[in-house]
Coordinates of C-alpha atoms (C1' of nucleotides) in Angstrom, one line a residue:
Chain A
X1266 CA 6.8 49.0 55.7
X1267 CA 3.6 50.0 54.2
X1268 CA 3.3 53.8 53.8
X1269 CA 0.2 55.5 54.9
X1270 CA -1.5 56.7 51.7
X1271 CA -2.5 60.0 51.0
X1272 CA -3.8 62.2 48.1
X1273 CA -2.6 65.8 47.2
X1274 CA -3.9 68.8 48.8
X1275 CA -7.2 69.9 47.4
X1276 CA -8.1 66.8 45.7
X1277 CA -10.8 64.2 46.7
X1278 CA -12.1 60.7 46.6
X1279 CA -15.7 60.3 45.9
X1280 CA -17.8 57.4 47.6
X1281 CA -20.5 55.7 45.6
X1282 CA -23.1 57.8 47.4
X1283 CA -21.3 61.1 46.6
X1284 CA -20.9 59.9 42.9
X1285 CA -24.6 59.2 42.9
X1286 CA -25.2 62.8 44.0
X1287 CA -22.8 64.3 41.8
X1288 CA -24.2 62.5 38.8
X1289 CA -27.8 63.7 39.8
X1290 CA -26.5 67.4 39.4
X1291 CA -24.6 66.7 36.1
X1292 CA -27.7 64.8 34.8
X1293 CA -29.9 67.8 35.3
X1294 CA -27.4 70.2 34.0
X1295 CA -26.7 68.0 30.8
X1296 CA -30.7 67.7 30.2
X1297 CA -30.9 71.4 30.1
X1298 CA -27.9 72.0 28.2
X1299 CA -29.1 69.6 25.4
X1300 CA -32.8 71.1 25.8
X1301 CA -31.3 74.4 24.8
X1302 CA -29.7 73.1 21.9
X1303 CA -26.0 72.8 23.1
X1304 CA -23.7 69.9 21.9
X1305 CA -21.2 68.2 24.0
X1306 CA -17.5 68.3 23.4
X1307 CA -14.3 67.3 25.2
X1308 CA -10.9 68.7 25.2
X1309 CA -7.7 67.2 26.7
X1310 CA -6.8 67.5 30.4
X1311 CA -3.8 69.4 29.3
X1312 CA -2.8 71.9 26.8
X1313 CA 0.3 73.7 25.5
X1314 CA 1.5 75.9 28.2
X1315 CA 1.4 78.9 25.9
X1316 CA -2.2 78.2 25.0
X1317 CA -3.0 79.1 28.6
X1318 CA -0.6 81.6 29.7
X1319 CA -1.4 85.0 29.8
X1320 CA -5.2 84.6 29.2
X1321 CA -6.4 84.8 32.9
X1322 CA -4.2 87.6 34.1
X1323 CA -1.0 87.5 36.2
X1324 CA -2.9 86.0 39.1
X1325 CA -4.1 83.2 36.7
X1326 CA -0.7 82.4 35.4
X1327 CA 0.6 81.7 38.8
X1328 CA -2.4 79.4 39.4
X1329 CA -1.9 77.3 36.3
X1330 CA -0.5 73.8 37.0
X1331 CA 2.6 73.5 34.9
X1332 CA 3.8 70.1 33.7
X1333 CA 7.3 69.4 33.8
X1334 CA 8.9 68.3 30.6
X1335 CA 10.0 64.8 30.2
X1336 CA 13.5 63.6 29.8
X1337 CA 16.6 65.4 30.8
X1338 CA 15.1 68.7 30.8
X1339 CA 17.6 70.0 33.4
X1340 CA 20.4 69.7 30.8
X1341 CA 18.5 72.1 28.6
X1342 CA 18.2 75.0 31.1
X1343 CA 20.2 78.2 30.2
X1344 CA 22.7 78.7 32.9
X1345 CA 22.2 82.4 32.9
X1346 CA 18.2 81.9 33.4
X1347 CA 18.9 79.2 36.1
X1348 CA 21.2 81.7 38.0
X1349 CA 18.6 84.3 37.9
X1350 CA 16.2 82.1 39.9
X1351 CA 13.5 83.7 38.1
X1352 CA 10.6 81.3 37.9
X1353 CA 8.8 82.9 35.0
X1354 CA 11.6 82.6 32.7
X1355 CA 12.4 79.2 33.9
X1356 CA 8.7 78.0 32.9
X1357 CA 9.5 78.2 29.2
X1358 CA 12.7 76.2 29.5
X1359 CA 11.4 73.3 31.7
X1360 CA 7.7 73.1 31.0
X1361 CA 5.8 73.3 27.8
X1362 CA 2.3 71.7 28.9
X1363 CA -0.1 72.6 31.5
X1364 CA -3.3 71.4 33.1
X1365 CA -6.4 73.1 31.9
X1366 CA -7.4 76.1 34.0
X1367 CA -10.8 76.4 32.8
X1368 CA -13.0 75.3 29.9
X1369 CA -13.6 78.6 28.0
X1370 CA -10.0 79.2 26.6
X1371 CA -9.5 75.6 25.4
X1372 CA -12.8 76.0 23.8
X1373 CA -11.7 79.2 22.0
X1374 CA -8.5 77.2 20.8
X1375 CA -10.9 74.5 19.8
X1376 CA -13.1 76.8 17.9
X1377 CA -10.1 78.2 15.9
X1378 CA -8.8 74.7 15.2
X1379 CA -12.0 73.3 14.0
X1380 CA -13.7 76.4 12.5
X1381 CA -14.2 74.6 9.1
X1382 CA -15.9 71.6 10.8
X1383 CA -18.4 73.8 12.7
X1384 CA -21.7 75.3 11.9
X1385 CA -21.9 78.7 13.3
X1386 CA -23.6 80.1 15.6
X1387 CA -21.9 77.1 17.5
X1388 CA -23.3 76.0 20.7
X1389 CA -21.3 73.7 22.9
X1390 CA -21.4 72.3 26.4
X1391 CA -18.5 70.7 28.3
X1392 CA -18.5 68.9 31.8
X1393 CA -14.9 68.3 32.7
X1394 CA -12.6 68.8 35.5
X1395 CA -10.3 71.7 35.7
X1396 CA -7.1 72.3 37.9
X1397 CA -5.9 75.4 39.9
X1398 CA -3.0 75.4 42.1
X1399 CA -4.8 77.5 44.6
X1400 CA -4.8 77.2 48.2
X1401 CA -7.8 75.1 49.2
X1402 CA -10.6 76.5 51.4
X1403 CA -14.3 75.4 51.8
X1404 CA -15.8 75.1 48.2
X1405 CA -12.3 75.6 46.9
X1406 CA -10.5 72.7 45.5
X1407 CA -7.5 72.1 43.3
X1408 CA -9.2 69.8 41.0
X1409 CA -13.0 70.7 40.5
X1410 CA -15.7 70.3 37.7
X1411 CA -16.9 73.0 35.6
X1412 CA -20.2 72.7 33.5
X1413 CA -19.9 75.3 30.6
X1414 CA -22.5 76.3 27.9
X1415 CA -21.1 78.7 25.3
X1416 CA -22.2 80.1 22.1
X1417 CA -19.8 81.5 19.6
X1418 CA -20.5 83.2 16.4
X1419 CA -23.7 85.2 17.5
X1420 CA -23.6 88.7 18.9
X1421 CA -27.2 88.6 19.7
X1422 CA -28.2 89.6 23.0
X1423 CA -30.9 86.9 22.9
X1424 CA -28.2 84.6 23.7
X1425 CA -27.5 86.2 27.1
X1426 CA -31.2 86.1 27.8
X1427 CA -31.3 82.4 27.0
X1428 CA -28.4 81.7 29.3
X1429 CA -30.1 83.3 32.3
X1430 CA -33.2 81.2 31.3
X1431 CA -30.9 78.3 31.4
X1432 CA -29.6 79.1 34.7
X1433 CA -33.1 79.5 36.0
X1434 CA -34.2 76.1 34.4
X1435 CA -31.3 74.1 36.0
X1436 CA -31.8 75.8 39.6
X1437 CA -35.6 75.3 39.4
X1438 CA -35.0 71.6 38.3
X1439 CA -32.5 71.0 41.2
X1440 CA -35.2 72.6 43.6
X1441 CA -32.3 75.1 44.7
X1442 CA -34.6 78.1 45.3
X1443 CA -33.5 81.6 46.1
X1444 CA -30.5 81.8 43.8
X1445 CA -29.5 85.2 42.8
X1446 CA -28.2 86.0 39.2
X1447 CA -26.1 88.9 39.2
X1448 CA -25.8 91.0 36.1
X1449 CA -23.5 93.8 35.0
X1450 CA -21.7 94.8 31.9
X1451 CA -18.0 95.5 31.3
X1452 CA -18.9 98.4 29.1
X1453 CA -20.7 100.0 32.0
X1454 CA -17.7 99.6 34.4
X1455 CA -15.5 101.2 31.5
X1456 CA -18.1 103.9 31.3
X1457 CA -17.9 104.7 34.9
X1458 CA -14.1 104.8 34.8
X1459 CA -14.3 107.1 31.9
X1460 CA -17.0 109.4 33.4
X1461 CA -15.1 109.9 36.7
X1462 CA -11.8 110.4 35.0
X1463 CA -10.2 107.2 36.0
X1464 CA -10.1 105.5 32.6
X1465 CA -6.5 104.5 33.1
X1466 CA -7.2 102.9 36.4
X1467 CA -10.1 100.7 35.2
X1468 CA -8.8 97.3 36.6
X1469 CA -7.9 99.0 39.9
X1470 CA -11.3 100.8 40.0
X1471 CA -13.4 97.6 39.3
X1472 CA -11.5 95.4 41.7
X1473 CA -12.1 97.9 44.5
X1474 CA -15.7 98.5 43.5
X1475 CA -16.0 94.5 43.5
X1476 CA -15.3 94.5 47.3
X1477 CA -18.4 96.6 48.1
X1478 CA -20.1 93.7 49.6
X1479 CA -17.4 92.8 51.9
X1480 CA -15.8 96.1 52.9
X1481 CA -18.6 98.4 52.4
X1482 CA -18.6 102.0 50.8
X1483 CA -15.9 103.5 53.2
X1484 CA -13.6 100.6 52.5
X1485 CA -14.1 100.8 48.6
X1486 CA -13.3 104.5 48.7
X1487 CA -10.1 103.9 50.7
X1488 CA -9.0 101.1 48.6
X1489 CA -9.4 103.3 45.6
X1490 CA -7.4 106.0 47.1
X1491 CA -4.6 103.6 48.1
X1492 CA -4.6 102.4 44.4
X1493 CA -4.0 105.9 43.5
X1494 CA -7.5 106.9 41.9
X1495 CA -7.7 110.7 42.4
X1496 CA -10.0 112.0 45.4
X1497 CA -12.0 114.1 42.8
X1498 CA -12.7 110.8 40.9
X1499 CA -13.7 108.9 43.8
X1500 CA -16.2 111.7 44.7
X1501 CA -17.5 111.7 41.3
X1502 CA -18.4 108.1 41.7
X1503 CA -20.5 108.8 44.8
X1504 CA -24.0 108.3 42.9
X1505 CA -23.0 104.6 42.4
X1506 CA -23.0 103.9 46.1
X1507 CA -26.7 105.2 46.2
X1508 CA -28.1 103.2 43.4
X1509 CA -31.6 102.0 44.5
X1510 CA -34.8 100.4 43.4
X1511 CA -35.6 97.8 40.6
X1512 CA -33.5 96.7 37.8
X1513 CA -35.4 99.4 35.5
X1514 CA -34.8 102.2 38.1
X1515 CA -31.1 101.2 38.6
X1516 CA -30.7 101.4 34.8
X1517 CA -32.5 104.8 34.8
X1518 CA -30.0 106.2 37.2
X1519 CA -27.2 104.5 35.5
X1520 CA -28.3 105.9 32.0
X1521 CA -28.1 109.5 33.6
X1522 CA -24.8 109.0 35.2
X1523 CA -23.3 107.6 31.9
X1524 CA -24.8 109.8 29.4
X1525 CA -21.6 111.4 28.5
X1526 CA -20.0 108.2 27.8
X1527 CA -20.6 106.2 24.5
X1528 CA -19.5 102.8 25.9
X1529 CA -21.3 103.3 29.2
X1530 CA -24.6 104.1 27.4
X1531 CA -24.3 101.1 25.1
X1532 CA -23.8 99.0 28.1
X1533 CA -26.9 100.4 29.9
X1534 CA -28.8 99.8 26.6
X1535 CA -27.8 96.1 26.6
X1536 CA -28.6 95.4 30.1
X1537 CA -32.1 97.3 29.5
X1538 CA -32.7 94.8 26.7
X1539 CA -31.6 91.7 28.6
X1540 CA -33.6 92.6 31.9
X1541 CA -36.6 93.9 29.8
X1542 CA -36.9 90.8 27.8
X1543 CA -36.4 88.5 31.0
X1544 CA -39.1 90.6 32.7
X1545 CA -41.4 89.5 29.9
X1546 CA -40.4 86.0 29.9
X1547 CA -40.4 85.6 33.6
X1548 CA -38.1 83.4 35.7
X1549 CA -39.2 80.4 37.9
X1550 CA -37.0 80.5 41.0
X1551 CA -34.0 82.7 40.5
X1552 CA -33.8 86.4 41.1
X1553 CA -32.0 88.7 38.4
X1554 CA -30.4 91.7 39.8
X1555 CA -28.3 94.5 38.1
X1556 CA -25.3 94.9 40.4
X1557 CA -22.7 97.5 39.3
X1558 CA -20.2 96.3 41.8
X1559 CA -19.9 92.9 40.1
X1560 CA -16.7 93.0 38.3
X1561 CA -15.4 89.7 38.6
X1562 CA -14.8 87.3 35.9
X1563 CA -11.7 86.7 33.8
X1564 CA -10.4 89.6 32.0
X1565 CA -11.3 88.4 28.6
X1566 CA -14.8 89.5 29.1
X1567 CA -16.1 92.4 27.3
X1568 CA -19.9 92.8 27.6
X1569 CA -22.4 91.2 29.9
X1570 CA -20.9 89.6 33.1
X1571 CA -22.9 87.1 35.2
X1572 CA -22.4 85.7 38.5
X1573 CA -24.6 83.4 40.6
X1574 CA -24.8 83.7 44.2
X1575 CA -26.1 80.8 46.5
X1576 CA -29.4 81.5 48.5
X1577 CA -29.0 83.7 51.4
X1578 CA -27.9 82.1 54.5
X1579 CA -25.5 79.7 52.8
X1580 CA -22.1 80.8 53.0
X1581 CA -20.4 79.9 49.7
X1582 CA -18.8 81.9 47.1
X1583 CA -20.2 82.0 43.6
X1584 CA -21.8 78.8 42.2
X1585 CA -21.7 79.9 38.7
X1586 CA -20.3 82.8 36.3
X1587 CA -20.0 83.7 32.8
X1588 CA -20.3 86.6 30.3
X1589 CA -19.5 87.7 26.9
X1590 CA -16.2 87.8 25.3
X1591 CA -15.9 89.5 21.9
X1592 CA -12.2 88.6 20.9
X1593 CA -11.2 85.3 22.7
X1594 CA -10.6 83.5 19.5
X1595 CA -8.9 86.6 18.1
X1596 CA -5.9 85.5 20.4
X1597 CA -5.7 82.3 18.3
X1598 CA -6.1 83.9 14.9
X1599 CA -9.7 83.9 14.3
X1600 CA -11.1 87.6 14.2
X1601 CA -14.7 88.8 14.6
X1602 CA -16.2 85.9 16.4
X1603 CA -18.2 86.8 19.4
X1604 CA -18.6 84.4 22.3
X1605 CA -20.9 84.2 25.2
X1606 CA -21.2 81.5 27.9
X1607 CA -22.0 80.6 31.4
X1608 CA -20.5 78.0 33.9
X1609 CA -21.9 76.1 36.6
X1610 CA -19.6 75.1 39.6
X1611 CA -20.6 71.5 40.2
X1612 CA -18.7 71.0 43.6
X1613 CA -20.1 74.2 45.0
X1614 CA -23.7 73.5 43.8
X1615 CA -23.1 70.0 45.6
X1616 CA -22.1 71.6 48.7
X1617 CA -25.0 74.0 48.8
X1618 CA -27.5 71.3 48.0
X1619 CA -26.0 69.1 50.7
X1620 CA -26.5 71.9 53.4
X1621 CA -29.9 72.6 52.3
X1622 CA -30.6 68.8 52.2
X1623 CA -32.0 69.0 48.7
X1624 CA -30.8 65.6 47.4
X1625 CA -33.7 63.0 46.8
X1626 CA -33.3 60.2 49.2
X1627 CA -33.8 57.5 46.4
X1628 CA -30.3 58.5 45.3
X1629 CA -28.9 56.3 47.8
X1630 CA -30.6 53.3 46.3
X1631 CA -28.0 51.5 44.5
X1632 CA -29.9 48.2 44.6
X1633 CA -33.6 47.3 44.2
X1634 CA -33.7 43.7 45.0
X1635 CA -31.4 41.4 47.1
X1636 CA -32.0 37.6 46.9
X1637 CA -31.0 35.6 50.1
X1638 CA -28.6 32.8 49.3
X1639 CA -29.8 29.4 51.0
X1640 CA -27.3 27.3 49.3
X1641 CA -26.2 26.1 45.9
X1642 CA -29.6 24.8 44.5
X1643 CA -31.7 27.7 45.9
X1644 CA -29.0 30.2 44.8
X1645 CA -29.3 28.7 41.2
X1646 CA -33.0 29.3 40.9
X1647 CA -32.5 32.8 42.5
X1648 CA -29.9 33.7 39.9
X1649 CA -32.4 32.6 37.2
X1650 CA -35.0 34.9 38.8
X1651 CA -32.4 37.7 39.0
X1652 CA -31.7 37.7 35.4
X1653 CA -35.4 38.3 34.6
X1654 CA -35.6 41.0 37.1
X1655 CA -32.4 42.7 35.6
X1656 CA -33.9 42.5 32.1
X1657 CA -36.8 44.3 33.6
X1658 CA -34.5 47.1 34.7
X1659 CA -34.4 46.1 38.4
X1660 CA -31.0 46.5 40.0
X1661 CA -30.6 43.0 41.4
X1662 CA -28.3 40.5 42.9
X1663 CA -27.9 37.3 44.8
X1664 CA -26.0 37.4 47.9
X1665 CA -22.8 35.6 46.8
X1666 CA -22.6 33.1 49.8
X1667 CA -25.0 31.2 52.0
X1668 CA -24.0 33.1 55.0
X1669 CA -26.3 33.3 57.9
X1670 CA -29.6 34.8 57.1
X1671 CA -29.3 37.3 59.7
X1672 CA -26.1 38.6 58.2
X1673 CA -27.6 38.7 54.6
X1674 CA -30.4 40.7 55.9
X1675 CA -28.2 43.1 57.8
X1676 CA -26.3 43.6 54.6
X1677 CA -29.6 44.3 52.7
X1678 CA -30.5 46.9 55.4
X1679 CA -27.2 48.6 55.3
X1680 CA -27.5 48.9 51.5
X1681 CA -30.9 50.4 51.7
X1682 CA -32.4 47.7 49.6
X1683 CA -36.2 48.0 49.5
X1684 CA -37.1 44.4 48.7
X1685 CA -35.5 41.1 49.7
X1686 CA -36.3 37.9 48.0
X1687 CA -36.2 34.5 49.7
X1688 CA -36.0 31.3 47.6
X1689 CA -35.2 28.3 50.3
X1690 CA -36.1 24.6 50.2
X1691 CA -39.9 25.2 50.8
X1692 CA -40.1 27.9 48.2
X1693 CA -38.4 25.7 45.7
X1694 CA -40.6 22.8 46.2
X1695 CA -43.7 25.0 45.9
X1696 CA -42.4 26.8 42.9
X1697 CA -42.7 30.3 44.7
X1698 CA -40.5 33.1 45.8
X1699 CA -41.2 35.3 48.8
X1700 CA -40.7 39.0 48.7
X1701 CA -40.2 40.9 51.7
X1702 CA -40.8 44.8 51.8
X1703 CA -37.9 45.9 54.0
X1704 CA -39.8 49.2 54.9
X1705 CA -43.3 47.8 55.9
X1706 CA -42.0 44.5 56.8
X1707 CA -44.8 42.6 55.0
X1708 CA -44.1 39.5 52.9
X1709 CA -45.8 38.2 49.9
X1710 CA -45.1 35.2 47.5
X1711 CA -45.3 34.9 43.7
X1712 CA -44.7 32.1 41.2
X1713 CA -41.3 31.4 40.3
X1714 CA -42.2 30.9 36.6
X1715 CA -44.0 34.3 36.5
X1716 CA -42.4 37.2 38.4
X1717 CA -44.3 39.9 36.2
X1718 CA -46.8 40.5 38.8
X1719 CA -44.1 41.4 41.3
X1720 CA -42.5 43.3 38.6
X1721 CA -45.5 45.3 37.8
X1722 CA -46.4 45.9 41.4
X1723 CA -43.3 48.2 41.8
Chain B
rG1429 C1' 2.0 84.0 47.4
rU1430 C1' 0.9 86.3 52.8
rG1431 C1' -1.1 85.6 57.9
rG1432 C1' -3.7 82.4 61.2
rU1433 C1' -6.0 77.4 62.4
rU1434 C1' -6.6 71.9 62.8
rG1435 C1' -4.8 66.6 63.2
rU1436 C1' -6.0 61.2 69.0
rA1437 C1' -10.1 54.2 67.1
rG1438 C1' -13.8 53.5 60.8
rC1439 C1' -16.7 58.3 62.4
rU1440 C1' -17.7 62.4 66.1
rC1441 C1' -14.9 63.9 70.0
rA1442 C1' -12.8 63.8 75.6
rG1443 C1' -7.7 63.4 77.6
rC1444 C1' -6.4 68.6 83.9
rU1445 C1' -0.1 72.7 85.3
rG1446 C1' 4.1 66.9 80.8
rG1447 C1' 3.8 61.2 85.2
rU1448 C1' 3.2 54.5 84.5
rU1449 C1' -1.5 49.7 81.0
rA1450 C1' -4.7 56.6 76.1
rG1451 C1' -11.1 57.0 77.0
rA1452 C1' -16.4 57.6 75.5
rG1453 C1' -20.5 57.4 72.2
rC1454 C1' -21.7 55.8 67.5
rG1455 C1' -20.1 52.1 63.9
rC1456 C1' -17.7 47.2 63.2
rU1457 C1' -17.4 41.5 64.5
rG1458 C1' -19.4 37.5 67.4
rG1459 C1' -23.3 35.7 70.7
rA1460 C1' -28.6 35.8 72.8
rU1461 C1' -32.0 34.2 67.9
rU1462 C1' -30.2 26.7 63.1
rG1463 C1' -35.4 30.9 57.5
rU1464 C1' -35.9 37.3 58.6
rG1465 C1' -32.9 43.4 59.1
rG1466 C1' -34.0 48.1 61.6
rU1467 C1' -35.0 47.7 68.7
rU1468 C1' -32.8 45.5 73.1
rC1469 C1' -29.0 42.8 76.1
rC1470 C1' -24.0 40.5 76.5
rA1471 C1' -19.0 39.9 74.9
rG1472 C1' -14.8 41.3 71.6
rA1473 C1' -11.7 43.5 68.0
rG1474 C1' -9.6 48.1 66.7
rG1475 C1' -4.8 53.5 68.2
rU1476 C1' 3.3 53.9 65.7
rC1477 C1' -2.0 60.1 69.4
rG1478 C1' -0.5 63.3 61.1
rC1479 C1' 5.0 62.7 60.1
rC1480 C1' 10.3 63.8 61.4
rG1481 C1' 13.5 65.8 64.9
rG1482 C1' 14.5 68.5 69.7
rU1483 C1' 13.9 69.5 75.1
rU1484 C1' 13.1 66.1 79.6
rC1485 C1' 14.3 60.9 84.1
rG1486 C1' 9.6 60.8 81.4
rA1487 C1' 5.9 63.9 75.7
rA1488 C1' -0.9 62.9 73.0
rC1489 C1' 0.6 67.4 75.8
rC1490 C1' 6.4 71.8 75.5
rC1491 C1' 9.8 73.6 71.1
rG1492 C1' 11.3 73.5 65.6
rG1493 C1' 10.3 71.6 60.8
rU1494 C1' 6.9 69.2 57.5
rC1495 C1' 2.3 67.4 55.4
rU1496 C1' -2.9 68.0 56.0
rU1497 C1' -7.9 70.5 57.3
rC1498 C1' -10.2 74.8 57.7
rC1499 C1' -10.5 80.4 57.8
rA1500 C1' -9.0 85.6 56.5
rC1501 C1' -6.2 88.0 52.4
rC1502 C1' -5.2 87.5 47.1
rC1503 C1' -8.1 85.5 43.6
rC1504 C1' -12.0 82.5 41.9
rA1505 C1' -16.3 77.9 40.5

RNA sequence: GUGGUUGUAGCUCAGCUGGUUAGAGCGCUGGAUUGUGGUUCCAGAGGUCGCCGGUUCGAACCCGGUCUUCCACCCCA
C-alpha cells in the first residue's frame, strides 16, 4: 500500500515559480552585501549541542532541534537520570549535536576557530537555512532562511550607520517601500532600569516594555507590577510613555531622563551619533525611528538593537533584526572582539512582497523560446538552431515529440514562453524559420543560416 | 510549552436536525480545428470526505485520539 506522502510540520516544498522569486530576493540581498564589502562564508547545518545551548536564553534552548546520538545511545543513559524524567539532564546523555538556530552564534564560533586566518575587521555575509522547534504560524516556520551580514573586530558606530544604509539599499532595490527600521540601545534600557530603581529586574522590565504596541501603556504597567517591579519604579518610568516628536527630540527627552545613569547616557550618545549621521546621509525608502520599547533580540546584544517592521497595513512580524554584541566571541575564548550585524528574514520578506505584489512578472519566464516539433528531420534543424540561441543566452528548447501542434502551442502558452519557433517542411525547404510572438500573435521569418537578426531583435 | 481553529476532486469551496449512486466553478484530458495557444461549444477522467478508533440499522456530518493548517499566548525572522 502506498502511503500518503507528507512533510514535517513547519516545512515547505518550493515550486519553480517560488524558487525563482526567492532567488530574486536572495540575488538582491547578496548584491548589496557584496557592494558593502561583506564576504560569503558557510557553516555546517548542525553544530555541537554545547556550542548552541545557553546562547539564546531558556526559551531558545527549548526551541533548538536536538539530534539524537547514533548507535545504542539508550544503553549509555544513566539510570538515575532516566528515572528523574528530566528532559534537560537527558539531553547531554542522548544528544551531542543540534541543528543551527541562527547564523550569529555559529559565526562567533567560526571567528574564534579561524581567527588567525581572518583579516580584522572581518565582514562576512551568510545566507543559509536555520531551524527552530517552534509552533508554526503565518510567517513562522520550523525551517527558514536568514540572510546575515556581520562585522567583527570594529567598535566603530559607523558600522551601525552602514548597516542601516544596507537595509535601506536592499529594500529600495526590492521596491519594498514604507519599511520602518526601529532603533534602540541596550544601554538605554539598562539605564532606564537603573534610574527607576529596577536594575535587578532588567529582563522583566524590558520584556514588559516591549509589549507596548500590543497591550498599551496600561497593560505594560500591569505586566510590570505582576512581574514584581515596585509601583514606585513603574511610576518613575512614566515619562517614557509620553516620549514624542522627532528622533532628535526623543533623544533630548531621554537624555534628561537618563542624566544620572552613566550607561544610559552612553546609549543616548551612541544613538545621537547614529541618527545624526544618517540624517545627514539620508535614506531612500526606509524610515528610521527610535523606539525605546524595542527590547527584542537575543540576549547577547549589548549596544544598538535594530528591528525592521513591514510596511503599515501588512500583518507580519519583524522582517529583519540585528544589533551589537560586545562579547559573543568571548564565550568561545576570544576576548575584546566586538561584533555588530543585521539579519534579513527571507521567508517573511517573500510573504510581504507577495502580498503587495512586488515581484516582477518576468520572473515567471523560465523559457524564452520553444521550437515546435514537426518530426525527426525538422526537429534536427530546430535543435541546431536552438544550440545557437542557447549560446546567445536564450533559454530555449525543442518540444521533445511531434505531438499535435495545438498541444505544443498550449504547452508554450502554459509555460509563458514569449516566442515560439516553427520549422516545418515548408520552412526547411525555404531555409527559413518562423518566429511567432505569443503576446502579439504576429509572425516573422528569418533565415535558418543566420538567426542573428532574430536574436538582436530581442 | 498553553488555549483555540482548520482539513471534502489538482485548486477554491458547497454539502440542511446523521439517510441510499458526495456536488459546483476553475483546472486537466479528448473532440469541434490533419501547421498555430490564450475565446467559445461538446464530451470525459478524477474523491479510502486528513488518518485511526467509537456511537448508530446507517457517519463527510456526532464522540475520542492523532496528524496538519491557521490564530492568540510564549518567543521570534
